[in-house]
Coordinates of N, CA and C in Angstrom, one line a residue:
M390 N 140.7 167.0 103.7 CA 141.5 165.8 103.9 C 142.1 165.6 105.5
V391 N 141.8 164.1 106.5 CA 142.3 164.3 107.7 C 143.4 164.2 107.7
A392 N 143.9 163.2 106.5 CA 145.6 163.0 106.3 C 146.1 164.3 106.1
C393 N 145.7 164.9 105.5 CA 146.2 166.5 104.9 C 146.1 167.1 106.8
V394 N 145.4 167.1 107.5 CA 145.3 168.1 108.6 C 146.0 167.1 109.4
V395 N 146.4 165.9 109.8 CA 147.0 165.5 110.4 C 148.9 165.5 109.6
G396 N 149.2 165.6 108.5 CA 150.3 165.3 108.1 C 150.8 166.8 107.7
M397 N 150.3 168.1 108.0 CA 150.6 169.1 107.3 C 151.8 169.3 108.9
T398 N 152.4 170.0 108.3 CA 153.7 170.6 109.7 C 152.6 171.8 110.5
P399 N 153.3 171.6 111.5 CA 152.7 172.8 112.1 C 153.3 174.2 111.6
A400 N 152.4 175.5 112.4 CA 152.4 176.4 111.9 C 154.2 177.0 112.9
H401 N 154.3 176.0 114.0 CA 155.4 177.1 114.6 C 156.3 175.4 115.2
A402 N 157.3 175.4 114.2 CA 157.8 174.1 114.4 C 158.8 174.1 115.5
E403 N 159.4 175.0 115.7 CA 160.9 175.3 117.1 C 159.8 175.3 118.4
A404 N 158.8 175.4 118.4 CA 157.9 175.4 119.8 C 158.0 174.0 120.5
P405 N 158.3 173.8 121.8 CA 158.1 172.3 122.0 C 157.1 172.3 122.8
P406 N 156.7 170.6 122.3 CA 155.4 169.9 122.2 C 155.0 170.4 123.4
G407 N 153.3 170.7 123.2 CA 152.8 171.1 124.8 C 151.6 172.0 124.2
P408 N 150.4 172.0 125.0 CA 149.8 173.3 125.1 C 150.5 174.5 125.5
A409 N 150.5 175.3 125.3 CA 150.9 176.9 125.8 C 149.2 177.4 126.7
L410 N 149.7 177.7 127.9 CA 148.7 178.6 128.5 C 149.2 180.1 129.0
V411 N 148.0 180.9 128.2 CA 148.0 182.2 128.4 C 147.4 183.0 128.5
D412 N 147.0 183.0 129.9 CA 146.1 184.6 130.3 C 144.2 183.4 130.6
G413 N 144.9 182.1 130.6 CA 143.7 181.6 131.0 C 143.3 180.6 129.8
T414 N 143.4 180.8 129.1 CA 143.3 179.9 127.6 C 144.5 179.5 127.3
M415 N 144.2 178.3 127.0 CA 145.2 177.0 126.1 C 145.0 177.5 125.0
Y416 N 146.2 177.4 124.1 CA 146.6 177.6 122.9 C 147.2 175.9 122.4
F417 N 146.9 175.6 121.4 CA 147.4 174.2 120.7 C 147.4 174.0 119.2
A418 N 148.3 173.3 118.8 CA 148.1 172.9 117.4 C 147.6 171.0 117.2
M419 N 146.6 171.0 115.9 CA 146.5 170.1 115.5 C 146.1 169.4 114.5
G420 N 147.4 168.9 113.7 CA 147.9 169.0 112.3 C 147.5 170.4 111.7
G421 N 147.1 170.9 111.0 CA 146.6 171.8 110.2 C 146.0 172.8 111.0
W422 N 145.4 172.8 112.0 CA 144.4 173.2 112.9 C 145.5 174.2 113.7
N423 N 145.2 175.7 114.2 CA 145.6 175.9 115.4 C 143.9 176.5 116.5
C424 N 144.5 175.8 117.5 CA 143.1 175.9 118.3 C 143.3 176.5 119.8
A425 N 142.2 177.0 120.2 CA 142.3 177.6 121.6 C 141.6 177.3 122.5
I426 N 141.4 177.1 123.6 CA 140.2 176.8 124.7 C 140.3 177.9 125.3
D427 N 139.5 178.7 126.1 CA 139.4 179.7 126.8 C 139.1 179.0 128.1
A428 N 138.9 179.9 129.4 CA 139.1 179.2 131.2 C 137.1 179.3 130.8
G429 N 136.4 179.5 129.7 CA 135.0 179.6 130.1 C 134.2 178.5 129.2
G430 N 135.6 177.4 128.6 CA 135.0 176.2 128.1 C 134.6 177.0 126.8
T431 N 134.8 177.7 126.0 CA 134.6 178.2 124.6 C 135.9 177.5 123.9
V432 N 135.5 177.0 122.5 CA 136.9 176.4 122.4 C 136.5 176.8 120.0
G433 N 137.5 177.2 119.7 CA 138.0 177.4 118.8 C 139.5 177.0 117.6
C434 N 138.8 176.8 116.7 CA 140.0 176.4 115.8 C 140.4 177.1 114.0
D435 N 141.6 177.7 114.3 CA 141.2 178.5 113.0 C 142.2 177.3 111.9
L436 N 141.4 176.8 111.1 CA 142.0 176.4 109.7 C 142.9 176.7 108.6
A437 N 144.3 175.8 109.1 CA 145.1 176.3 107.8 C 144.5 176.6 106.5
V438 N 144.1 175.7 105.9 CA 143.3 175.9 104.4 C 142.1 176.0 105.5
P439 N 141.1 177.3 104.3 CA 139.9 177.1 104.8 C 139.2 175.5 103.9
A440 N 138.0 175.7 104.6 CA 137.0 174.5 103.8 C 136.3 174.8 103.2
A441 N 136.0 174.5 101.5 CA 135.2 175.3 100.9 C 133.8 174.8 101.2
W442 N 133.4 173.9 102.9 CA 132.0 173.6 103.5 C 132.1 172.7 104.5
M443 N 131.2 173.1 105.4 CA 131.0 172.4 106.6 C 129.6 172.0 106.6
N444 N 129.6 170.6 107.4 CA 128.2 170.1 107.6 C 128.1 170.4 109.0
V445 N 127.0 170.9 109.8 CA 126.4 171.6 110.9 C 124.9 170.7 111.1
L446 N 124.9 170.0 111.6 CA 123.8 169.2 112.4 C 122.9 170.0 112.9
Y447 N 121.5 170.3 112.5 CA 121.0 171.8 113.1 C 119.4 170.8 112.9
A448 N 119.0 171.0 114.2 CA 117.2 170.4 114.0 C 117.0 169.1 113.7
G449 N 118.3 168.2 113.8 CA 118.2 166.6 112.9 C 119.1 166.3 111.8
L450 N 118.9 167.5 111.0 CA 119.2 167.9 109.5 C 121.1 168.4 109.8
Q451 N 121.7 167.8 108.1 CA 122.8 168.3 108.1 C 122.5 169.5 107.1
V452 N 123.4 170.4 107.4 CA 123.0 171.9 106.6 C 124.2 171.8 106.3
P453 N 124.6 172.0 105.0 CA 126.3 172.2 104.8 C 126.0 174.1 104.5
V454 N 127.1 174.4 105.0 CA 127.2 176.1 105.0 C 128.6 175.9 104.6
P455 N 129.3 177.1 103.5 CA 130.3 177.1 102.6 C 131.5 178.4 103.2
N456 N 132.1 178.2 103.0 CA 134.0 179.3 103.5 C 133.7 178.8 104.7
V457 N 134.5 178.0 104.8 CA 134.6 177.7 106.6 C 136.5 178.2 106.6
P458 N 136.8 179.6 107.6 CA 138.1 179.7 107.7 C 138.1 179.1 109.3
A459 N 137.7 178.9 110.0 CA 137.8 178.4 111.4 C 136.3 177.5 111.7
I460 N 136.8 177.0 112.9 CA 135.7 176.1 114.2 C 134.8 176.6 115.3
I461 N 133.8 176.9 116.0 CA 134.0 177.2 117.5 C 132.8 176.5 117.4
I462 N 132.5 176.7 118.9 CA 131.5 175.7 119.9 C 132.0 177.0 121.0
D463 N 130.6 177.8 121.2 CA 130.5 178.7 122.5 C 129.3 178.7 123.1
S464 N 127.9 177.5 122.8 CA 126.9 177.8 123.4 C 126.4 176.5 123.8
A465 N 125.9 176.2 124.7 CA 125.2 174.9 124.6 C 123.8 174.9 123.9
A466 N 123.7 176.0 123.4 CA 122.2 176.0 122.8 C 122.1 175.7 121.1
L467 N 123.8 175.7 120.6 CA 124.0 175.9 119.3 C 124.9 175.0 118.9
P468 N 124.9 174.1 117.8 CA 125.6 173.3 117.7 C 127.4 174.0 116.9
A469 N 128.2 173.3 117.1 CA 129.9 173.6 116.7 C 129.3 174.3 115.2
R470 N 129.8 175.1 114.8 CA 129.7 175.4 113.5 C 130.6 176.7 113.4
P471 N 130.9 177.2 111.6 CA 131.6 177.9 111.4 C 131.8 179.4 112.1
D472 N 133.3 179.9 111.9 CA 133.7 180.9 113.3 C 134.1 182.5 111.7
W473 N 133.2 183.0 111.1 CA 134.2 183.8 110.2 C 134.6 185.1 110.6
I474 N 134.3 185.0 112.0 CA 134.7 186.4 112.6 C 136.1 186.1 113.6
S475 N 136.6 185.0 113.6 CA 137.8 184.6 114.1 C 139.0 185.4 114.3
N476 N 139.2 186.4 112.6 CA 140.2 186.8 112.2 C 141.9 186.1 112.6
G477 N 141.9 184.4 112.5 CA 143.2 184.0 113.4 C 143.3 184.2 115.1
S478 N 141.9 184.5 115.5 CA 141.9 184.8 116.8 C 142.3 183.3 118.1
H479 N 142.5 182.3 117.2 CA 142.6 180.9 117.8 C 143.8 180.8 118.0
T480 N 144.8 181.7 117.0 CA 146.0 181.1 117.1 C 147.1 182.2 117.5
L481 N 148.6 181.6 117.9 CA 149.6 182.5 118.7 C 150.3 182.9 117.9
P482 N 150.6 184.6 117.9 CA 151.5 185.0 117.2 C 152.9 183.7 116.7
G483 N 153.2 183.6 115.4 CA 154.3 182.3 115.1 C 153.6 181.0 114.9
G484 N 152.2 180.5 115.3 CA 151.6 179.5 115.5 C 151.4 179.2 116.5
N485 N 150.4 178.0 116.9 CA 150.4 177.2 118.2 C 151.2 176.0 118.4
P486 N 151.9 175.6 119.6 CA 152.5 174.7 120.0 C 151.7 173.2 119.4
V487 N 152.6 172.6 119.3 CA 152.3 171.2 118.6 C 151.8 170.1 120.2
L488 N 150.5 169.5 120.1 CA 150.6 168.6 121.2 C 151.5 167.7 121.0
P489 N 151.6 166.5 121.8 CA 153.2 165.8 122.0 C 152.0 164.3 121.7
R490 N 152.9 163.6 121.2 CA 152.1 162.2 120.9 C 151.4 161.4 121.9
L491 N 151.0 161.1 122.3 CA 151.0 159.6 123.4 C 151.0 159.0 123.5
I492 N 151.4 158.1 124.3 CA 151.7 156.7 124.3 C 150.8 155.8 124.5
A493 N 150.2 154.7 123.0 CA 149.1 154.3 123.5 C 148.8 153.1 124.0
A494 N 148.1 152.3 124.5 CA 148.2 151.1 125.6 C 147.1 150.0 124.6
S495 N 146.3 150.6 123.7 CA 145.8 150.1 122.8 C 145.7 150.6 121.2
N496 N 145.2 150.0 120.3 CA 145.5 150.6 119.2 C 144.4 151.8 119.2
H497 N 143.0 151.7 119.8 CA 142.2 152.5 119.9 C 142.1 153.9 120.8
D498 N 143.1 154.4 121.6 CA 143.5 155.1 122.0 C 143.7 156.4 121.0
P499 N 143.6 157.6 121.4 CA 143.6 158.8 120.7 C 145.2 158.6 120.6
Q500 N 145.5 159.4 118.9 CA 147.5 159.5 119.3 C 147.6 160.9 119.9
F501 N 146.5 162.2 120.3 CA 147.0 163.2 120.9 C 145.7 163.8 121.4
S502 N 145.9 164.6 122.7 CA 144.6 164.8 122.8 C 145.3 165.5 124.3
V503 N 144.3 166.7 124.6 CA 144.1 167.9 125.4 C 143.2 168.1 126.1
T504 N 142.7 168.3 127.2 CA 141.7 168.8 128.3 C 142.2 170.0 128.6
H505 N 140.7 171.1 128.5 CA 141.0 172.3 129.4 C 139.6 173.1 129.6
A506 N 139.2 173.0 130.5 CA 137.8 173.9 131.4 C 136.9 173.1 130.6
G507 N 137.0 172.0 130.5 CA 135.8 171.1 130.4 C 135.9 170.5 128.8
V508 N 136.8 171.3 128.1 CA 136.7 170.9 126.6 C 137.6 170.2 126.4
T509 N 137.7 169.1 125.5 CA 138.7 167.9 125.0 C 138.5 167.7 123.8
C510 N 140.0 168.2 123.2 CA 139.8 168.0 122.0 C 141.7 166.8 121.5
Q511 N 141.4 166.2 120.6 CA 142.2 165.1 120.3 C 142.6 165.0 118.8
I512 N 143.4 164.3 118.2 CA 143.3 163.8 117.1 C 142.8 161.8 117.4
T513 N 142.4 161.4 116.9 CA 141.4 160.1 117.2 C 142.7 158.7 116.5
F514 N 142.4 157.6 117.1 CA 143.2 156.7 116.6 C 143.4 156.4 115.4
N515 N 142.7 156.7 114.7 CA 142.2 156.8 113.2 C 142.5 158.0 112.2
G516 N 142.8 159.0 112.8 CA 143.6 160.4 112.6 C 142.2 161.2 112.3
A517 N 141.3 160.9 112.8 CA 140.4 162.0 113.1 C 140.7 163.1 114.0
A518 N 140.2 164.5 113.6 CA 140.5 165.9 114.4 C 139.4 166.1 115.4
T519 N 138.9 166.0 116.4 CA 137.9 166.1 117.0 C 137.8 167.2 118.3
C520 N 136.9 167.6 118.5 CA 137.0 168.5 120.0 C 134.9 168.3 119.9
S521 N 135.4 168.1 121.9 CA 134.3 168.7 122.5 C 133.4 169.5 123.3
A522 N 132.8 169.7 123.6 CA 132.5 171.2 124.7 C 131.0 171.2 124.7
R523 N 130.4 171.5 125.9 CA 128.7 172.3 126.1 C 128.0 171.0 125.5
G524 N 127.8 169.8 125.1 CA 127.3 169.2 124.6 C 127.5 169.0 123.3
H525 N 128.1 169.3 122.7 CA 128.6 169.4 121.4 C 129.9 168.9 120.7
G526 N 130.1 169.5 119.2 CA 131.5 168.6 119.2 C 131.7 169.1 117.5
F527 N 132.9 168.7 117.2 CA 133.1 169.4 115.6 C 134.3 167.7 115.8
S528 N 134.3 167.5 114.3 CA 135.5 166.3 113.6 C 135.5 166.9 112.3
Q529 N 136.5 166.4 112.2 CA 137.0 166.2 110.8 C 138.1 164.8 110.3
W530 N 137.1 164.4 109.2 CA 137.7 162.6 109.3 C 137.1 162.6 107.7
G531 N 138.1 162.8 106.6 CA 137.9 163.3 105.3 C 137.9 165.3 104.5
P532 N 137.3 164.8 103.8 CA 137.5 166.6 103.0 C 136.5 167.2 104.0
V533 N 135.7 167.2 104.5 CA 134.6 167.9 105.5 C 134.3 167.7 106.1
P534 N 134.5 169.0 107.5 CA 134.4 169.4 108.7 C 132.8 168.9 108.9
F535 N 132.9 168.5 110.3 CA 131.2 167.9 110.3 C 130.7 168.7 112.0
G536 N 129.8 169.5 112.5 CA 129.6 170.0 113.8 C 128.2 169.1 114.4
Y537 N 128.5 169.2 115.5 CA 126.8 168.8 116.5 C 126.5 169.3 116.9

């Protein structure tokens, strides 16, 4: 559930808030997700608790894909999808730093947001974790991540 994603403590509570830029890759935590955006615009997130499945929108159909430890967008030709080979590559040793909370001007502004190399990731006003890149995106609002 997103409430679980947003409510989980970050992997590294001592880190100052804000993303970390290491060799052109930006690392940050969104709730229970440790995410990274590289200089080329690839974004991936390691899930603290692997999802039992992910719905991926492919050719207009929602396709359920099981056992999701991470999610990635690395191609304009493919939707966001599970990343079974990340092996924690989106996570810094000790965990990623948390994003600082944004001061909202309205009730519909995101709570947390980061943009790097044309990729935007955020926790929306209603608690959904989202990332968008290369014309695709992924989100989680409820128990199942969704890629498109």
